């Protein structure tokens, strides 16, 4: 079991381009023609997996950037580790996002609308980091600007102009998106930064 987990910690991100491509093809062929709103909910999945491909594979380097930049560590591999990135990304991006698509299919797109806001908020963090850290590229920035933010904005616009979302669900979706993004930030700045200070590799 340990060997399997160690392998996953090291290689989980390498499947992102294939997963993104195959999922996009499937939902384009079998979801888009019948339910365009549901298609937009599902589209958040391959869009984010493409985002992760840029972060961790090509060009990659998000782990070291985030450690030595926002987290203020002197080490590229701590306090956020490969194990940490696995357990941050898998539950949210590979369980909750697809689950939102499944629930939207069976119970209505209200269940997945929050993914558009989460996509925009998470992507916007890359834009903020660009300006905070010397207007320098950070892995994930290009996908954020070209895919995640435009897709999130378009999804919200489509749902609103098509009358597919109530004010209550709209507000709740914003709150859920904020909570999802905030949970990652709390883990980073409320847990990992104090840890790096305690272990002596904080700048």
Short mmCIF file of C-alpha atoms in Angstrom, two decimals:
data_model
loop_
_atom_site.label_atom_id
_atom_site.label_comp_id
_atom_site.label_asym_id
_atom_site.label_seq_id
_atom_site.Cartn_x
_atom_site.Cartn_y
_atom_site.Cartn_z
CA UNK A 1 0.00 0.00 0.00
CA UNK A 2 2.78 2.42 0.92
CA UNK A 3 4.56 1.80 -2.40
CA UNK A 4 1.33 2.48 -4.27
CA UNK A 5 0.76 5.75 -2.41
CA UNK A 6 4.38 6.81 -2.91
CA UNK A 7 3.98 6.18 -6.63
CA UNK A 8 0.76 8.21 -6.72
CA UNK A 9 2.36 11.09 -4.81
CA UNK A 10 5.10 11.21 -7.44
CA UNK A 11 3.10 10.64 -10.62
CA UNK A 12 -0.60 11.55 -10.12
CA UNK A 13 -0.29 14.78 -12.09
CA UNK A 14 1.11 13.12 -15.23
CA UNK A 15 -2.30 11.85 -16.25
CA UNK A 16 -3.88 15.31 -16.31
CA UNK A 17 -3.51 16.07 -20.05
CA UNK A 18 -4.97 12.73 -21.10
CA UNK A 19 -7.78 12.91 -18.55
CA UNK A 20 -8.60 16.46 -19.62
CA UNK A 21 -8.62 15.56 -23.33
CA UNK A 22 -10.66 12.36 -23.02
CA UNK A 23 -13.18 13.94 -20.68
CA UNK A 24 -13.59 16.94 -22.97
CA UNK A 25 -14.21 14.68 -25.98
CA UNK A 26 -16.80 12.63 -24.09
CA UNK A 27 -18.77 15.57 -22.74
CA UNK A 28 -18.57 17.38 -26.09
CA UNK A 29 -20.04 14.38 -27.87
CA UNK A 30 -22.55 13.12 -25.32
CA UNK A 31 -23.47 15.99 -22.97
CA UNK A 32 -23.26 19.23 -24.99
CA UNK A 33 -25.89 18.31 -27.64
CA UNK A 34 -28.53 17.43 -25.04
CA UNK A 35 -27.85 19.81 -22.15
CA UNK A 36 -25.54 22.76 -22.74
CA UNK A 37 -25.81 24.02 -19.16
CA UNK A 38 -24.77 20.61 -17.83
CA UNK A 39 -21.94 20.59 -20.36
CA UNK A 40 -20.62 23.85 -18.88
CA UNK A 41 -20.66 22.34 -15.39
CA UNK A 42 -18.76 19.27 -16.57
CA UNK A 43 -16.36 21.45 -18.56
CA UNK A 44 -14.93 22.83 -15.32
CA UNK A 45 -13.27 19.43 -14.78
CA UNK A 46 -11.06 19.20 -17.89
CA UNK A 47 -10.40 22.94 -17.64
CA UNK A 48 -8.98 22.51 -14.17
CA UNK A 49 -7.03 19.37 -15.08
CA UNK A 50 -5.43 21.35 -17.88
CA UNK A 51 -4.63 24.01 -15.28
CA UNK A 52 -2.91 21.37 -13.14
CA UNK A 53 -0.94 20.15 -16.13
CA UNK A 54 0.63 23.59 -16.39
CA UNK A 55 1.21 23.75 -12.64
CA UNK A 56 2.87 20.37 -12.17
CA UNK A 57 3.99 19.00 -15.55
CA UNK A 58 4.61 21.52 -18.33
CA UNK A 59 6.35 23.69 -17.40
CA UNK A 60 5.58 22.61 -13.82
CA UNK A 61 7.33 24.03 -10.80
CA UNK A 62 4.30 25.23 -8.86
CA UNK A 63 5.36 23.35 -5.74
CA UNK A 64 8.72 25.10 -5.48
CA UNK A 65 7.21 28.45 -6.48
CA UNK A 66 4.49 28.25 -3.83
CA UNK A 67 6.90 27.14 -1.12
CA UNK A 68 9.53 29.77 -1.77
CA UNK A 69 7.09 32.50 -2.75
CA UNK A 70 3.74 32.74 -0.93
CA UNK A 71 4.75 30.40 1.92
CA UNK A 72 8.10 32.12 2.44
CA UNK A 73 10.15 28.94 2.76
CA UNK A 74 13.87 28.62 2.07
CA UNK A 75 13.26 25.15 0.66
CA UNK A 76 11.55 24.25 -2.63
CA UNK A 77 10.11 21.01 -1.24
CA UNK A 78 8.74 22.17 2.13
CA UNK A 79 6.46 22.89 3.91
CA UNK A 80 4.11 21.93 1.06
CA UNK A 81 5.23 18.50 -0.13
CA UNK A 82 4.30 16.24 -3.02
CA UNK A 83 2.19 14.27 -0.56
CA UNK A 84 0.44 17.48 0.45
CA UNK A 85 -0.34 18.47 -3.13
CA UNK A 86 -1.86 15.03 -3.70
CA UNK A 87 -4.21 15.27 -0.73
CA UNK A 88 -5.14 18.86 -1.57
CA UNK A 89 -5.90 18.23 -5.23
CA UNK A 90 -7.42 14.75 -5.33
CA UNK A 91 -10.42 15.26 -2.99
CA UNK A 92 -11.37 18.59 -4.53
CA UNK A 93 -10.45 18.29 -8.20
CA UNK A 94 -10.96 14.57 -8.75
CA UNK A 95 -13.83 13.87 -6.38
CA UNK A 96 -15.88 17.01 -5.70
CA UNK A 97 -15.73 18.53 -9.19
CA UNK A 98 -16.84 15.31 -10.96
CA UNK A 99 -19.37 14.70 -8.19
CA UNK A 100 -20.83 18.14 -8.92
CA UNK A 101 -21.27 17.03 -12.53
CA UNK A 102 -22.96 13.77 -11.51
CA UNK A 103 -25.31 15.51 -9.06
CA UNK A 104 -26.11 18.14 -11.70
CA UNK A 105 -27.05 15.37 -14.12
CA UNK A 106 -29.47 13.70 -11.73
CA UNK A 107 -30.76 16.59 -9.62
CA UNK A 108 -30.25 19.74 -11.69
CA UNK A 109 -27.41 22.11 -12.50
CA UNK A 110 -27.96 24.06 -9.27
CA UNK A 111 -25.77 21.39 -7.67
CA UNK A 112 -22.77 22.21 -9.82
CA UNK A 113 -23.00 25.94 -10.42
CA UNK A 114 -20.53 26.63 -7.58
CA UNK A 115 -17.72 25.10 -9.67
CA UNK A 116 -17.73 28.12 -11.99
CA UNK A 117 -17.06 30.45 -9.07
CA UNK A 118 -14.43 28.19 -7.60
CA UNK A 119 -12.66 28.05 -10.97
CA UNK A 120 -12.61 31.84 -11.20
CA UNK A 121 -11.46 32.35 -7.62
CA UNK A 122 -8.68 29.79 -7.79
CA UNK A 123 -7.49 31.13 -11.12
CA UNK A 124 -7.63 34.72 -9.87
CA UNK A 125 -5.21 33.75 -7.11
CA UNK A 126 -2.59 33.13 -9.80
CA UNK A 127 -3.19 36.61 -11.20
CA UNK A 128 -2.83 38.11 -7.72
CA UNK A 129 0.42 36.22 -7.17
CA UNK A 130 1.70 37.54 -10.49
CA UNK A 131 1.40 41.13 -9.24
CA UNK A 132 2.52 40.44 -5.68
CA UNK A 133 5.66 38.54 -6.62
CA UNK A 134 7.32 40.95 -9.02
CA UNK A 135 5.08 40.49 -12.05
CA UNK A 136 6.73 37.14 -12.68
CA UNK A 137 5.14 34.08 -14.23
CA UNK A 138 3.83 31.42 -11.86
CA UNK A 139 2.82 27.93 -13.04
CA UNK A 140 -0.90 27.92 -13.73
CA UNK A 141 -1.11 31.58 -14.75
CA UNK A 142 -1.59 30.98 -18.49
CA UNK A 143 -4.38 28.43 -18.01
CA UNK A 144 -5.99 30.78 -15.49
CA UNK A 145 -6.05 33.70 -17.91
CA UNK A 146 -6.94 31.79 -21.08
CA UNK A 147 -9.20 29.02 -19.78
CA UNK A 148 -10.40 29.07 -16.17
CA UNK A 149 -11.37 32.72 -15.73
CA UNK A 150 -13.02 33.12 -19.17
CA UNK A 151 -14.87 29.81 -18.76
CA UNK A 152 -16.05 30.72 -15.28
CA UNK A 153 -17.28 34.13 -16.40
CA UNK A 154 -19.02 32.67 -19.45
CA UNK A 155 -20.70 29.95 -17.38
CA UNK A 156 -22.07 32.50 -14.91
CA UNK A 157 -23.21 34.76 -17.78
CA UNK A 158 -24.92 31.88 -19.58
CA UNK A 159 -26.78 30.70 -16.48
CA UNK A 160 -27.89 34.21 -15.53
CA UNK A 161 -28.98 35.35 -18.99
CA UNK A 162 -30.76 32.05 -19.63
CA UNK A 163 -32.68 32.30 -16.37
CA UNK A 164 -31.30 28.99 -15.13
CA UNK A 165 -30.24 30.09 -11.66
CA UNK A 166 -32.12 31.64 -8.76
CA UNK A 167 -30.72 34.42 -6.62
CA UNK A 168 -30.55 32.08 -3.63
CA UNK A 169 -28.57 29.42 -5.50
CA UNK A 170 -26.36 32.10 -7.01
CA UNK A 171 -25.43 33.44 -3.57
CA UNK A 172 -24.96 29.95 -2.15
CA UNK A 173 -22.72 29.01 -5.08
CA UNK A 174 -20.52 32.06 -4.44
CA UNK A 175 -20.24 31.10 -0.78
CA UNK A 176 -19.33 27.48 -1.59
CA UNK A 177 -16.74 28.65 -4.13
CA UNK A 178 -15.21 30.98 -1.54
CA UNK A 179 -15.15 28.23 1.09
CA UNK A 180 -13.48 25.79 -1.31
CA UNK A 181 -10.78 28.30 -2.18
CA UNK A 182 -10.41 29.55 1.38
CA UNK A 183 -9.87 26.01 2.69
CA UNK A 184 -6.74 25.74 0.57
CA UNK A 185 -5.49 29.13 1.73
CA UNK A 186 -6.14 28.34 5.38
CA UNK A 187 -4.20 25.10 5.06
CA UNK A 188 -1.30 26.97 3.48
CA UNK A 189 -1.07 30.06 5.64
CA UNK A 190 -2.55 28.91 8.94
CA UNK A 191 -0.88 25.50 9.07
CA UNK A 192 2.08 25.28 6.69
CA UNK A 193 3.64 28.69 7.35
CA UNK A 194 3.71 28.22 11.16
CA UNK A 195 5.13 24.75 10.53
CA UNK A 196 7.97 26.11 8.40
CA UNK A 197 8.74 28.70 11.08
CA UNK A 198 8.76 26.05 13.78
CA UNK A 199 11.05 23.75 11.77
CA UNK A 200 13.41 26.59 10.92
CA UNK A 201 13.23 26.97 7.15
CA UNK A 202 11.09 30.11 6.93
CA UNK A 203 12.69 33.20 5.40
#
